[in-house]
Each structure stands twice: as C-alpha cells, then as structure tokens.
Amino acid sequence: MTSYLGVQVSDPTLQNQFTQVELRGLKSKFTAVKNEKGKVTVGDLPSLLVTLKAFASTFKEEEVAGLLAQSFPDSTADIDFEGFLRVYLNLQGQAHAKAGHSKTSSSFLKASVTTLLHTISHSERGLYVAHINSYLGDDPFLKQFLPLDPAANDLFDLAKDGVLLCKLINVAVPGTIDERAINCKKVLNLWERNENHTLCLNSAKAIGCTVVNIGAQDLVEARPHLLLGLISQIIKIQLLADLNLKKTPQLIELVEDNSDVEELMSLAPEKLLLKWMNFHIGKAGYEKRVTNFSSDLKDGRAYAYLLNVLAPEHCNPDTLDASTALERATLVLDHAEKMGCKRYLKPTDIVEGSSNLNLAFVAQIFHRRSGLSTDGKKYAFAEMMTDDVQTSREERCFRLWINSLGAAYCNNVFDDVRNGWVLLEVLDKIKPGSVNWKHATKPPIKMPFRKVENCNQVIQIGMQLKFSLVNVAGNDIVQGNKKLILAFLWQLMRYSMLQLLKNLRSHSQGKEVTDADILHWVNKKNRSMGRPSRIENFKDKSISNGRFFLELLSSVEPRVVNWNLVTKGESEDEKRLNATYIISVARKLGCSIFLLPEDIMEVNQKMILTLAASIMYWSLQKAVEEGESLSPAPSSCNTCHATPDASPAPSVCGEDETSSITGDVSGLTPTPSVYGEDETSSITGDVSSLTPAPSVCGEDESSSITGDVSSLTIDDAASDTAVSSSHLDKEEITSAGGE
C-alpha cells in the first residue's frame, strides 16, 4: 500500500507557497497540456495560463508570451512542473502589480479565504490555546496532552493528528461529529490522520466555516496560518452561536418597534453583538456609537460604561477617570474578572485594537450577563417570528452550500439574496461566464430598481438553464418570497450536481444523470458487494434505521465502517446513533454534506438523495483517478484506500467500479419513480435535457471537489409523473419549494 503524500515539490520554499488543493489543481492542468512525448514546452504555457481565473481578466495570451520570452527566449524548451509553479508565482506578482496591489501579498490567500489570516498575533494564539485548555481539558482522550503551552509549538504538534480539531468542532456545535468516527490513538498513521482531517474539514463546512483552498494535507502539515485561521473560525462560531432570536429571544428588546424585528433577524451575529453593546452603553449615557471591535474600543471607555451597566456592584469609579487607556483597560479586565469572565486577553490587546480578541471578550461578557429582560410577551412574539422547522432546515442547507462554494457568504439566505448579488456570484461560480457583470450592481445598493435589475438577471439566467420559472420575476426575490427563493436555490443546486456528475462521466457517452440513475447505482453497488439491503425509492421507510447507507458506505470503502458500532436501528435512539454515524463516516470519506440526523430518521427525500448523490460522486471520482493514474494515488477527496488489516470485504476498485465509468453509469435505464408513486410534480421539470456546461469549478479552481462537489443537492424530480417545466407556474413552484 502506498502512503498518501499529496503533490510533492522538491523545493520546500516553493511547496509552502501553495496549499495541497491548489497544487493538485495546477498539476492537473499542467498534465493536461503535455504533448505526445509527455513533455510541456514554454510555448504551451501562455494558452494555459490565460485560462486560469487568476490571470484571465488581467493578461492576454500575447502579453503572457511576451513576459515569458524575457526569461525563456526559446519557446520550444521543455519546462517541468516546478518551473511552471515559479512562472505562475512570478506572473501572479506582476498581475498584482498591474492591478495596483502589494507585491508582498501571499499567493495562496485568495479572496475566498479572507477569514484565514496570514499573520496571527501571539496574543490571539494565546487566546486560542487558553480556550482549548478550558473547554477540552477534561476530554477523556485529549486530557493526557493538555494543558498546552501557548509559548511552545504544542498546539501545532497536537493538531497534526486531527483529533483536536474534530473535538473543537463538537465544542462549537455539539453533535456535529460522531466521535466514534474519529481515529483516536496516541500514534496514528498518515492515512488515519488524513481521515481525521477530511472529517474535520467537511464538518467545519457544515457549521459555517470557510475552508475553500485548504486540503487535509495542509492540516497534516500543521501550516500555522491555515490552522490558526480555521481554529479562529471555529471558536468564533461557538462564541456567537446564541446570538439569534431562536436561541436568545430576549434580543427582541434591542428594537423598540416590532416592525424592526425582521431587520434584527437579518443581522450577522457580529452586528447583533455590536447592537447589543450600543443598546446598553447608550442607556448608560455613552454618547459615541461603537461600529467595530477595533478602533472604537481602544480607549476602553465603551467597556467601562458597558460593565458599569451590567455589573454595577463591581463598579470602580476610577475606571473612567484613568489617566491612560492602558490603565483603564487594566481596570476593565479586573471588573470583568469579578463578573466571572476569564482573562483571555491583556490590557495591551484592548489598547492595540485587536478585533478578534475584542470580539471574543464582548461575546464572553454577553454570555456571562446579557442584561436583557425576561418579558414573556416579547418572548412569544420573538418565537412567532422564527421560521418553521422545515423552512429553517432548508435555509440552513442552502446557506451552508452557498458558503462552501467560496463565491459568496450568507448569514441569512432569505435576506442576503434579496439584492441579487449573492445569487449572481453563485451562478457565475456554477456556470462561469453566465453573468453579465456590466449590468450588475454591487452592494451596498441604495436604489431599489438596481436590486430588481440584479434579480431580473438571476431569473433570466435561470431560464437559460431551463429552470421552472414561469410567471416568476426578479421582484419576487427582492420582496423576499421565501418559498420562491427556496425553489430557485433547489433548482440551482440540482443543476450544479447533475453537471458535475455529467462532467465526471466525460470518459463515457456523457449522457445526463437522472435521479433514477442514482437510485439504480446505489442499489447495484450494494448488490455487487454482496450487501442484502435495497430501497424502492428515496422515500423508502426502511432508510430510517440507517443500515442501507451504512452498507453503501461499506461497499464503496470497506474499511470505513466499524460494524461493531452499528445498531439494529429499531428504537429512536438506535436510529439516531446510526444516522449520526452515517453523516460522520460520509464526511470522513470526503463527502461534504449538510443534512442532519433527523433528515435520515424522518426520511427527508431531498436530503436522502443528496447523501446518495454525494457518495456516488465520491466513489466514481475515486475510480476515475485510480483508473487514470499510472500508480495508485489517493482521490482528490483526501480520503484513503483500504489497508491490509482492514475489512476483508472485496476491493472497492474492482471490476464493478471500473465498469461504472466506462459504460455502466451512462447506460443506466430509468427505474420506476425514485420517490414513490405519490409524487405528481417536480420543481425543476425535465432537467435531463440541460445542455453541457463548462466546468463549474471555475478556470483556476483547484480540484477541491471534496467540498464544493459532493455537497451539492439534487432535486426531487425523478418521478415518472414529473410535469414539464413549461406547465409549472409560480404557484406550483411556491408549493414545491416549501415541501
């Protein structure tokens, strides 16, 4: 068995300029232009480089050729992959200079990972270590390694195994990862580490972290800026988790008029935290308004007013009269400590305006003492304003999916899509070139008709993609019609998934993949591996016990399921155990999925189909890569192959898997209704006639299909009784979107 090493570069300095995800993507594109002799010449590079998104809008092919000629006079000379990487970095520096950016900007920190800081202060690192020591100090496995020393490299050494990050995600959002799926041993081999980090990355996406362009290998290597950036996001999600009306209905006190509640609900957690702070310091007589967690808090006065209101019993008159900001910051921290807040930051951190540390400090004060009333009538009104369970689940799924693409970031789908910009960014990501940016207006948008123009273009592109949008206009999105928004996003996700599966099958006839094909594949996969279970459709009640999908996961990768942990699925508790385990095992393989255990237990047909399609994609992608490689190589999903001491089940790369690429999948015949005979309509109509689209990953996107691909959802349009899209009107779409 070969160990997974990722794409290796002999020059460590050059290797460190790229993430593994980027290296795999660039390696794939470089290999694709090799001639019949297996060589790439300097003359081949201009046409390749201008197709990459980093340079497409900056250089023309002739310009690139001219720049290369300065260093490589002979265009027929051969160039290896490392030479190509150096050319890429050099050209990127010139692109930044041409655009007016600093030449020192890091090549691997793209706009999609702006939350991952290249430099993180020692104070922030100390905060993260203190947080880990506090919340994981009693963990049965990690307590042998804790507490960590913030001044040493303990954090990086411990994080290499992936256990720490998985446990930290569960602290932030309890129950995200079934800890039975984590490889917990003192000494892990490279494959086990890789599995843990793959599980971590896919789970991080499922709680809202931005992890585009980060691969498992980057975490195995414990690259400081990427690791600390990810930890920062996880901790931030934990600290802000309760800043919403559903979990903290007392927040409704922040608005005077009930008509402003909708605006309050649309605020990002950070903005809501600032609003809470301004609410209290305003009552205390502080005249300024705090608009950020940095410069507005440097003098410590806002903190002094806030703490005097929340904990007057510990008030120190000298705080506001302190002669220096540093002295005042010291007294503020003393006051907070008397309230029960742990001292994670230093007075200098306040004076220097560290935004991350200040946000963490304010959030800690909020959790310790919010100072909000307990008016029962307001509680009832706040609860009435929240969405129903099914709508909330769908909104969550779409929000996390959009965020995983790296094209845009949503805090609340229903509010954030109303100006059209987020939807345009997602459309451009899924079908590059489909958006006419000259006719689009970027937020903030003050003129309402500009929002309508954006949304009209969204609808126009949707029609070009053959979405069911009869009698639907851009103004419906601007007005925030929730069911129409859900219906549109569902079709968008379905289109993306089908195109990705179709592109994956480019080695065969390239026929469209239908929902019936996916049902046929999962049943055939289980049958070919000697598994007994079978489902009639994606509403089959037998799915609720979880055993069908556990057998499917075991069929695509025999070693991934530990059958000693699987229950019979007879009681509700046993079903939940199996459902939780299924989600974590699928993410451990490399499937980025956003369903909840309840979706499996209740047999939510949309989410069940999402899970099946993700597993199918991972399996076929793995087979494609292994079939094209001269030697065994890991899949782009950062997963691992079976080990000799794993399950004695047959190899996942046998004849069945190979044939699924060369003809099996493309020749699948539609089976009876995937959803059962009671389905009579479809949101999207007939999607099988969609025309081929360019790669949805963008021109220069790395092959990080683990995050952006396997997470994509598929519509419930496989019924033989599905109605043509031309027969659907707005009312039917509205009804379908709310299923």
XYZ file of C-alpha atoms in Angstrom:
739
model
C 0.000 0.000 0.000
C 1.328 3.422 -0.948
C 1.121 6.270 1.559
C -0.650 9.481 0.672
C 1.880 12.280 0.322
C -0.074 14.700 -1.836
C 1.648 16.641 -4.623
C 5.292 16.920 -3.597
C 7.706 19.630 -4.719
C 11.438 19.245 -4.157
C 11.874 22.883 -3.130
C 10.244 23.291 0.317
C 10.025 27.077 -0.107
C 8.121 26.652 -3.350
C 5.900 23.957 -1.814
C 4.918 26.287 1.010
C 3.575 28.877 -1.426
C 0.619 26.643 -2.292
C -1.961 24.559 -0.498
C -2.360 20.913 -1.483
C -5.691 21.720 -3.084
C -4.038 24.328 -5.321
C -1.131 22.044 -6.152
C -3.476 19.280 -7.254
C -5.450 21.669 -9.436
C -2.366 23.162 -11.080
C -0.800 19.725 -11.509
C -3.946 18.506 -13.266
C -3.980 21.446 -15.689
C -0.223 21.174 -16.324
C -0.507 17.461 -17.100
C -3.415 18.072 -19.479
C -1.258 20.075 -21.913
C 1.519 17.509 -22.245
C 2.322 16.552 -25.818
C 2.606 13.056 -27.247
C 6.102 12.805 -25.762
C 4.796 13.597 -22.307
C 6.515 16.999 -22.278
C 5.343 20.576 -21.772
C 7.168 23.399 -23.528
C 7.390 27.092 -22.672
C 5.280 27.792 -25.741
C 2.418 25.758 -24.230
C 2.153 27.960 -21.148
C 0.553 31.207 -22.444
C -2.629 29.469 -23.637
C -2.784 27.548 -20.348
C -2.140 30.497 -18.038
C -4.761 32.803 -19.554
C -7.434 30.189 -18.842
C -6.711 30.407 -15.125
C -9.033 32.695 -13.237
C -6.110 34.473 -11.566
C -4.962 35.858 -14.931
C -7.998 35.690 -17.230
C -9.047 39.282 -16.583
C -5.504 40.676 -16.318
C -3.475 39.359 -19.248
C -3.988 38.419 -22.869
C -2.186 35.434 -24.328
C 0.211 37.665 -26.274
C 1.154 39.560 -23.102
C 1.927 36.333 -21.249
C 4.032 35.119 -24.167
C 5.972 38.381 -24.121
C 6.623 38.165 -20.392
C 7.775 34.557 -20.681
C 10.103 35.451 -23.539
C 12.075 37.662 -21.168
C 13.052 34.638 -19.076
C 12.734 31.870 -21.675
C 13.979 33.027 -25.098
C 13.466 29.530 -26.532
C 9.738 28.781 -26.570
C 10.399 25.175 -27.584
C 12.351 24.435 -24.407
C 10.849 21.857 -22.057
C 9.596 23.024 -18.647
C 8.822 20.849 -15.654
C 6.066 21.272 -13.076
C 8.249 23.166 -10.604
C 9.272 25.551 -13.360
C 5.598 26.057 -14.145
C 4.886 26.872 -10.486
C 7.637 29.504 -10.475
C 6.240 31.014 -13.657
C 2.793 31.050 -12.017
C 4.055 32.890 -8.923
C 6.039 35.386 -10.993
C 3.061 36.121 -13.206
C 0.819 36.442 -10.170
C 3.141 39.052 -8.705
C 3.012 41.012 -11.951
C -0.770 40.687 -12.021
C -0.968 42.179 -8.525
C 1.365 44.997 -9.513
C -0.682 45.680 -12.643
C -3.846 45.810 -10.578
C -2.230 48.118 -8.031
C -1.979 45.571 -5.217
C 1.010 44.943 -2.991
C 3.573 42.544 -4.407
C 4.029 41.068 -0.997
C 0.526 39.672 -0.796
C 0.507 35.933 -0.228
C -0.157 33.905 -3.350
C -2.161 31.260 -1.566
C -4.509 33.551 0.325
C -7.357 34.110 -2.123
C -10.442 36.238 -1.615
C -12.342 33.088 -0.757
C -10.258 32.579 2.351
C -10.105 36.118 3.628
C -11.007 34.880 7.079
C -7.750 32.956 7.264
C -5.113 35.384 8.409
C -1.556 35.025 7.180
C -0.195 36.522 10.383
C -1.822 35.914 13.741
C -0.512 37.671 16.824
C 0.904 35.846 19.814
C -1.995 37.189 21.878
C -4.547 35.629 19.553
C -2.656 32.368 19.580
C -2.629 32.542 23.383
C -6.413 33.075 23.359
C -6.975 30.013 21.187
C -4.730 27.863 23.389
C -6.453 29.097 26.570
C -9.849 28.362 25.004
C -8.777 24.827 24.073
C -7.324 24.189 27.524
C -10.541 25.424 29.136
C -13.091 23.548 27.027
C -11.181 20.345 26.247
C -9.176 19.943 29.435
C -11.497 17.195 30.692
C -11.824 15.342 27.388
C -11.162 11.624 28.017
C -8.636 11.375 25.183
C -7.091 14.855 24.970
C -6.586 15.434 28.693
C -3.344 13.443 28.522
C -1.925 16.140 26.208
C -3.391 19.198 27.926
C -2.847 21.901 29.021
C -0.994 23.247 26.012
C 1.805 25.766 26.376
C 0.980 28.871 24.295
C 4.658 29.790 24.056
C 5.669 26.442 22.545
C 4.555 24.520 19.457
C 2.288 22.199 21.458
C -0.799 23.336 19.552
C 0.682 22.569 16.134
C 2.099 19.228 17.237
C -1.213 18.082 18.724
C -3.306 19.363 15.809
C -1.434 17.225 13.257
C -3.487 14.147 14.183
C -6.802 15.883 13.566
C -8.388 14.736 16.825
C -8.108 18.170 18.442
C -9.868 19.961 15.575
C -12.700 17.414 15.456
C -13.258 17.733 19.201
C -13.152 21.536 18.967
C -15.877 21.488 16.295
C -18.062 19.461 18.643
C -17.493 22.037 21.368
C -18.585 24.814 18.995
C -21.653 22.962 17.667
C -22.348 19.883 19.828
C -23.196 16.713 17.955
C -21.712 17.775 14.616
C -19.266 14.850 14.595
C -19.968 11.364 15.863
C -16.832 10.865 17.916
C -16.968 7.143 17.194
C -15.827 8.043 13.676
C -12.690 9.862 14.888
C -9.443 7.897 14.816
C -8.298 8.289 18.416
C -4.941 6.722 19.163
C -1.706 8.063 20.563
C 0.080 7.221 17.322
C -1.814 7.494 14.032
C -0.526 6.548 10.627
C -0.723 9.003 7.740
C -3.968 7.541 6.424
C -5.693 7.836 9.793
C -4.521 11.421 10.159
C -5.775 12.190 6.678
C -9.168 10.690 7.511
C -9.461 12.814 10.647
C -8.618 15.999 8.787
C -11.008 15.195 5.946
C -13.728 14.649 8.540
C -12.724 17.915 10.196
C -12.815 19.993 7.006
C -16.175 18.684 5.832
C -17.635 19.106 9.316
C -16.214 22.633 9.536
C -18.058 23.498 6.340
C -21.210 22.017 7.845
C -21.089 24.519 10.728
C -20.331 27.527 8.526
C -16.533 27.773 8.319
C -14.879 28.958 5.106
C -12.350 26.307 4.125
C -12.001 26.816 0.375
C -8.492 26.069 -0.921
C -7.496 24.158 2.215
C -6.763 20.447 1.948
C -6.321 17.761 4.565
C -2.610 17.639 3.784
C -2.276 21.304 4.778
C -3.601 20.426 8.222
C -1.488 17.278 8.465
C 1.497 19.559 7.935
C 0.014 21.984 10.525
C 0.638 25.102 8.459
C 0.351 27.793 11.147
C -1.639 30.465 9.280
C -4.157 27.958 7.893
C -4.503 26.018 11.139
C -4.906 29.088 13.347
C -7.282 30.640 10.827
C -9.508 27.563 10.974
C -9.374 27.430 14.782
C -10.274 31.124 14.869
C -13.396 30.487 12.780
C -14.476 27.520 14.909
C -14.102 29.460 18.170
C -15.907 32.457 16.688
C -18.844 30.252 15.691
C -19.005 28.916 19.246
C -18.896 32.375 20.820
C -21.622 33.759 18.547
C -23.846 30.679 18.442
C -26.515 32.121 20.757
C -26.778 35.498 19.046
C -30.100 34.902 17.307
C -33.757 35.189 18.251
C -34.326 31.454 18.213
C -31.789 30.758 20.963
C -31.960 34.119 22.727
C -35.448 35.597 22.298
C -34.529 38.307 24.835
C -32.677 40.034 21.976
C -36.017 41.360 20.783
C -35.607 44.009 23.471
C -32.986 45.657 21.236
C -35.734 47.010 18.949
C -38.398 49.467 20.068
C -40.880 48.750 17.285
C -41.996 45.241 16.383
C -41.749 46.211 12.724
C -37.954 46.292 13.118
C -37.752 42.659 14.212
C -37.247 41.409 10.653
C -34.231 43.677 10.288
C -32.902 42.423 13.613
C -33.224 38.812 12.450
C -31.224 39.547 9.299
C -28.201 40.945 11.150
C -24.994 38.938 11.193
C -24.032 37.740 14.705
C -21.180 40.272 14.918
C -23.524 43.126 14.023
C -26.057 41.880 16.547
C -23.365 41.823 19.226
C -22.466 45.447 18.418
C -26.148 46.407 18.543
C -26.427 44.777 21.981
C -23.376 46.676 23.205
C -24.659 50.013 21.877
C -28.047 49.330 23.454
C -26.518 49.150 26.936
C -23.864 51.869 26.681
C -26.474 54.188 25.166
C -28.668 53.755 28.219
C -25.629 54.463 30.405
C -25.025 57.812 28.704
C -22.131 56.955 26.393
C -22.508 59.381 23.517
C -20.423 57.640 20.853
C -21.610 54.658 18.850
C -19.393 51.575 18.588
C -19.200 50.414 14.965
C -16.304 47.950 15.148
C -14.327 45.766 17.526
C -11.080 47.599 16.937
C -10.522 51.380 16.943
C -13.789 52.239 18.709
C -12.747 50.178 21.740
C -9.091 51.211 22.052
C -9.580 53.778 24.810
C -11.583 51.333 26.964
C -14.343 53.859 27.733
C -17.075 51.863 25.968
C -16.096 48.819 28.014
C -16.258 50.833 31.230
C -19.806 52.050 30.503
C -20.924 48.542 29.454
C -19.621 46.832 32.594
C -20.994 49.552 34.879
C -24.475 48.883 33.483
C -24.241 45.092 33.601
C -22.412 44.702 36.919
C -22.753 47.914 38.954
C -21.854 46.028 42.129
C -18.262 45.742 40.879
C -18.074 49.293 39.537
C -14.808 51.157 40.108
C -15.145 54.970 39.897
C -11.508 55.244 38.891
C -12.053 53.412 35.592
C -13.478 56.347 33.634
C -11.070 58.773 35.308
C -7.957 56.740 34.451
C -5.181 58.884 33.040
C -4.201 56.477 30.253
C -6.008 53.994 28.030
C -3.723 51.213 29.280
C -4.630 51.898 32.898
C -8.335 51.987 32.013
C -8.048 48.697 30.087
C -6.456 47.091 33.149
C -9.342 48.201 35.372
C -11.859 46.975 32.758
C -10.343 43.496 32.801
C -10.380 43.477 36.604
C -14.080 44.391 36.529
C -14.866 41.662 34.007
C -12.969 39.078 36.024
C -15.103 39.860 39.081
C -18.155 39.116 36.907
C -16.755 35.667 36.165
C -15.199 36.364 32.751
C -11.938 34.534 32.171
C -8.945 36.735 31.449
C -8.040 35.661 27.914
C -6.618 38.975 26.745
C -4.235 41.578 28.064
C -4.723 45.338 28.532
C -2.396 45.937 25.584
C -4.701 43.881 23.344
C -7.529 46.341 24.022
C -5.311 49.372 23.513
C -3.918 47.952 20.261
C -7.433 47.288 18.967
C -7.219 43.565 18.235
C -10.591 42.915 16.570
C -10.626 39.135 17.110
C -9.721 39.407 20.778
C -12.171 42.241 21.418
C -14.978 40.323 19.720
C -14.220 37.302 21.897
C -14.185 39.491 25.009
C -17.510 41.186 24.227
C -19.080 37.794 23.422
C -17.852 36.441 26.743
C -19.432 39.375 28.574
C -22.705 38.758 26.705
C -22.768 35.091 27.712
C -21.931 35.918 31.307
C -24.522 38.673 31.721
C -26.664 39.927 28.836
C -28.664 42.408 30.903
C -31.816 41.770 28.827
C -35.301 41.456 30.292
C -37.439 38.340 30.533
C -40.707 39.786 29.230
C -42.947 36.805 28.438
C -44.981 38.700 25.823
C -41.867 39.657 23.914
C -40.687 36.054 24.107
C -43.874 34.873 22.463
C -43.569 37.438 19.695
C -39.930 36.518 19.038
C -40.790 32.840 18.794
C -43.638 33.655 16.405
C -41.212 35.457 14.099
C -38.905 32.456 13.663
C -39.361 30.093 10.712
C -40.919 26.654 10.959
C -38.605 23.672 11.360
C -38.671 22.535 7.721
C -38.054 26.039 6.336
C -35.209 26.527 8.801
C -33.602 23.252 7.739
C -33.789 24.150 4.059
C -32.449 27.646 4.693
C -29.578 26.152 6.671
C -28.764 23.681 3.894
C -28.740 26.344 1.162
C -26.767 28.787 3.295
C -24.038 26.291 4.075
C -23.921 25.112 0.461
C -23.514 28.687 -0.818
C -20.794 29.375 1.740
C -18.953 26.166 0.790
C -18.610 27.363 -2.809
C -16.357 30.232 -1.778
C -18.160 32.612 -4.131
C -20.212 34.499 -1.572
C -21.012 34.394 2.125
C -24.530 34.259 3.565
C -25.641 34.921 7.106
C -29.326 34.566 6.280
C -30.388 33.299 2.860
C -33.779 34.997 2.803
C -32.278 38.415 3.457
C -28.893 38.151 1.752
C -30.207 37.081 -1.662
C -32.752 39.887 -1.972
C -30.393 42.292 -3.745
C -29.488 39.585 -6.276
C -25.721 39.901 -5.884
C -25.172 36.671 -3.938
C -27.220 34.696 -6.463
C -25.242 36.214 -9.341
C -21.983 35.196 -7.682
C -23.244 31.647 -7.178
C -24.458 31.437 -10.779
C -21.090 32.658 -12.049
C -19.360 30.067 -9.910
C -21.545 27.217 -11.148
C -21.667 28.307 -14.799
C -18.689 30.628 -15.441
C -19.419 33.393 -17.892
C -23.191 33.267 -17.453
C -23.367 36.617 -15.627
C -23.084 39.959 -17.416
C -21.286 41.878 -14.690
C -21.541 45.138 -16.627
C -25.279 45.060 -15.965
C -24.938 44.102 -12.281
C -24.754 46.425 -9.284
C -22.571 45.537 -6.311
C -23.807 46.150 -2.737
C -24.420 48.364 -0.931
C -27.335 49.170 -3.234
C -29.403 52.232 -2.331
C -31.670 52.378 -5.379
C -34.388 49.665 -5.263
C -34.573 49.343 -9.051
C -30.912 48.256 -9.099
C -31.826 45.310 -6.873
C -34.618 44.427 -9.287
C -32.173 44.599 -12.202
C -29.834 42.158 -10.448
C -32.661 39.769 -9.646
C -34.075 40.015 -13.162
C -30.726 38.875 -14.491
C -30.800 35.990 -11.999
C -34.192 34.903 -13.340
C -33.012 35.332 -16.947
C -30.008 33.064 -16.365
C -32.252 30.563 -14.588
C -34.473 30.409 -17.652
C -31.419 29.840 -19.858
C -30.586 26.887 -17.619
C -34.149 25.620 -18.132
C -35.287 26.205 -14.551
C -39.026 26.235 -13.884
C -39.659 29.966 -13.505
C -42.955 30.596 -15.269
C -44.526 33.861 -14.064
C -41.618 34.435 -11.682
C -39.927 37.857 -11.784
C -36.902 39.384 -10.123
C -39.138 41.446 -7.881
C -40.331 38.227 -6.190
C -36.791 37.729 -4.909
C -36.448 41.394 -3.935
C -39.670 41.110 -1.933
C -38.247 38.109 -0.067
C -40.750 35.442 -1.152
C -39.291 32.598 0.890
C -40.859 29.694 -0.962
C -39.814 31.043 -4.351
C -36.282 31.650 -3.094
C -36.073 28.093 -1.739
C -37.428 26.708 -5.018
C -34.896 28.635 -7.096
C -31.954 27.609 -4.923
C -33.066 23.986 -5.027
C -33.019 24.030 -8.822
C -29.631 25.749 -8.788
C -28.137 23.063 -6.565
C -29.677 20.315 -8.653
C -28.311 21.754 -11.890
C -24.841 22.040 -10.405
C -24.867 18.466 -9.165
C -26.074 16.995 -12.429
C -23.469 18.903 -14.416
C -20.699 17.730 -12.115
C -21.767 14.107 -12.402
C -22.070 14.509 -16.158
C -18.592 16.061 -16.436
C -17.220 13.240 -14.332
C -18.577 10.792 -16.891
C -16.825 12.509 -19.790
C -14.914 9.263 -20.330
C -18.171 7.619 -21.403
C -21.005 8.876 -23.554
C -21.580 11.945 -21.391
C -25.280 11.313 -21.025
C -27.306 13.177 -18.474
C -27.569 11.698 -14.988
C -31.053 11.440 -13.562
C -32.293 10.792 -10.053
C -33.388 7.343 -11.207
C -29.791 6.641 -12.267
C -28.604 7.447 -8.759
C -31.184 5.121 -7.224
C -30.138 2.373 -9.632
C -26.461 2.938 -8.831
C -26.798 2.732 -5.037
C -28.835 -0.470 -5.253
C -26.467 -2.028 -7.781
C -23.427 -1.014 -5.698
C -24.773 -2.752 -2.621
C -25.792 -5.805 -4.625
C -22.407 -6.091 -6.347
C -20.650 -6.150 -2.968
C -22.951 -8.808 -1.577
C -24.961 -6.444 0.612
C -28.576 -7.543 1.144
C -30.421 -4.234 1.517
C -32.235 -2.438 -1.293
C -34.552 0.564 -1.453
C -37.528 1.115 -3.743
C -37.211 4.906 -3.790
C -35.820 7.753 -1.735
C -38.915 7.768 0.450
C -38.452 4.129 1.451
C -39.210 3.940 5.171
C -36.502 1.314 5.658
C -33.939 4.096 5.204
C -34.795 5.432 8.653
C -32.860 2.720 10.502
C -29.663 3.768 8.718
C -28.432 0.322 7.744
C -28.870 0.795 3.981
C -26.492 3.748 3.848
C -24.027 2.130 6.207
C -23.897 -0.840 3.839
C -23.488 1.537 0.879
C -20.599 3.331 2.581
C -19.011 -0.010 3.367
C -19.458 -1.035 -0.279
C -17.574 1.971 -1.638
C -14.859 1.769 1.065
C -14.874 -1.465 3.123
C -12.648 -0.225 5.936
C -14.575 2.956 6.718
C -17.476 1.435 8.701
C -16.872 -0.195 12.067
C -19.791 -2.621 12.283
C -19.242 -3.100 15.995
C -20.638 0.437 16.414
C -23.743 -0.106 14.264
C -27.078 -0.746 15.974
C -30.124 -2.608 14.666
C -31.933 0.696 14.275
C -35.105 -0.485 15.948
C -35.682 2.234 18.548
C -35.490 6.001 18.024
C -32.245 6.166 19.986
C -30.691 3.426 17.856
C -31.830 5.157 14.668
C -30.242 8.410 15.815
C -26.964 6.668 16.629
C -26.846 5.130 13.158
C -27.848 8.387 11.426
C -25.190 10.385 13.242
C -22.594 7.754 12.405
C -23.591 7.758 8.705
C -23.060 11.516 8.389
C -19.646 11.448 10.046
C -18.459 8.423 8.058
C -19.545 10.048 4.786
C -17.683 13.224 5.688
C -14.693 11.134 6.696
C -14.627 9.725 3.168
C -14.752 13.194 1.636
C -18.446 13.937 1.131
C -19.338 17.490 2.088
C -22.960 17.129 3.121
C -25.280 19.361 5.102
C -28.089 17.075 6.213
C -28.975 16.382 9.847
C -29.590 13.055 11.618
C -33.291 13.946 11.674
C -33.329 14.016 7.870
C -32.310 10.353 7.785
C -34.590 9.325 10.627
C -37.586 11.079 9.055
C -36.546 10.007 5.520
C -36.421 13.532 4.096
C -36.371 12.623 0.417
C -34.368 15.648 -0.708
C -31.643 15.215 1.861
C -31.565 11.436 1.358
C -30.972 11.987 -2.347
C -28.255 14.487 -1.501
C -26.482 11.876 0.585
C -26.790 9.185 -2.083
C -25.513 11.502 -4.820
C -22.548 12.600 -2.701
C -21.489 9.020 -2.054
C -21.943 8.172 -5.733
C -19.823 11.138 -6.781
C -17.046 10.266 -4.358
C -16.966 6.644 -5.496
C -16.929 7.428 -9.224
C -14.380 10.228 -8.805
C -12.117 7.844 -6.907
C -12.424 5.225 -9.639
C -11.668 7.778 -12.376
C -8.495 8.912 -10.656
C -7.300 5.409 -9.924
C -8.057 4.343 -13.480
C -6.075 7.251 -14.948
C -3.085 7.026 -12.615
C -0.035 5.006 -13.540
C 0.328 4.094 -9.893
C -2.173 4.041 -7.010
C -2.979 7.538 -5.818
C -5.443 8.981 -3.351
C -8.583 10.661 -4.558
C -8.967 14.391 -4.614
C -11.370 13.996 -1.769
C -8.430 13.447 0.578
C -9.612 10.014 1.545
C -7.706 6.810 1.926
C -7.574 3.341 0.456
C -8.182 0.099 2.234
C -5.364 -1.197 4.326
C -4.323 -4.843 4.518
C -5.644 -5.167 8.028
C -8.975 -3.581 7.236
C -12.259 -5.257 6.495
C -11.973 -8.455 4.458
C -14.611 -7.160 2.047
C -13.698 -7.009 -1.654
C -11.686 -4.115 -3.037
C -13.663 -1.019 -3.884
C -11.756 -0.641 -7.109
C -12.725 -3.948 -8.630
C -14.484 -4.633 -11.887
C -17.752 -3.132 -10.760
C -16.249 0.262 -10.034
C -14.258 0.363 -13.253
C -17.216 -0.580 -15.393
C -19.267 2.126 -13.776
C -17.081 4.654 -15.524
C -16.709 3.039 -18.923
C -20.296 2.236 -19.553
C -22.252 1.107 -16.542
C -23.410 4.512 -15.366
C -24.066 6.056 -18.744
C -26.146 3.099 -19.713
C -28.363 3.078 -16.680
C -32.017 2.672 -17.514
C -34.507 4.754 -15.575
C -36.197 2.818 -12.829
C -39.729 3.494 -11.617
C -40.333 6.600 -9.607
C -37.488 7.341 -7.222
C -39.848 8.953 -4.793
C -42.753 6.582 -4.991
C -45.977 6.775 -6.911
C -47.466 9.584 -4.847
C -45.158 12.207 -6.340
C -47.024 14.133 -9.033
C -44.976 17.214 -9.700
C -41.432 18.477 -9.956
C -39.849 21.739 -9.028
C -37.495 21.756 -11.933
C -39.363 19.835 -14.575
C -37.270 17.886 -17.024
C -33.671 18.651 -16.197
C -32.227 15.791 -18.207
C -32.263 17.943 -21.316
C -29.911 20.514 -19.891
C -27.062 21.430 -22.176
C -23.470 20.734 -21.165
C -21.914 23.486 -19.113
C -18.290 24.445 -18.592
C -16.561 23.211 -15.507
C -18.402 24.523 -12.501
C -15.246 24.851 -10.501
C -14.040 27.888 -12.405
C -10.991 28.079 -14.591
C -8.326 28.063 -11.923
C -10.112 26.331 -9.137
C -8.155 23.544 -7.563
C -9.587 20.082 -7.614
C -11.107 20.582 -4.200
C -14.180 18.703 -5.284
C -14.420 17.268 -1.809
C -16.022 20.428 -0.548
C -17.819 22.025 -3.442
C -18.991 18.983 -5.315
C -20.148 16.163 -3.157
C -22.146 18.562 -1.039
C -24.390 19.620 -3.899
C -28.017 18.708 -3.660
C -30.366 17.098 -6.150
C -33.993 17.875 -6.769
C -36.935 15.607 -6.218
C -37.699 15.475 -9.931
C -37.153 11.835 -10.777
C -40.763 10.751 -10.712
C -42.068 9.318 -13.967
C -45.058 11.566 -13.445
C -42.896 14.722 -13.364
C -44.525 17.615 -15.147
C -42.712 19.511 -17.876
C -41.280 22.827 -16.715
C -43.436 24.668 -19.237
C -46.528 23.598 -17.297
C -45.388 24.945 -13.947
C -46.480 28.351 -12.806
C -45.445 30.454 -9.855
C -47.987 28.890 -7.510
C -46.759 25.369 -8.253
C -43.141 26.412 -7.657
C -44.150 28.054 -4.417
C -45.796 24.869 -3.272
C -42.844 22.733 -4.299
C -40.279 24.946 -2.636
C -41.963 24.557 0.699
C -42.008 20.765 0.724
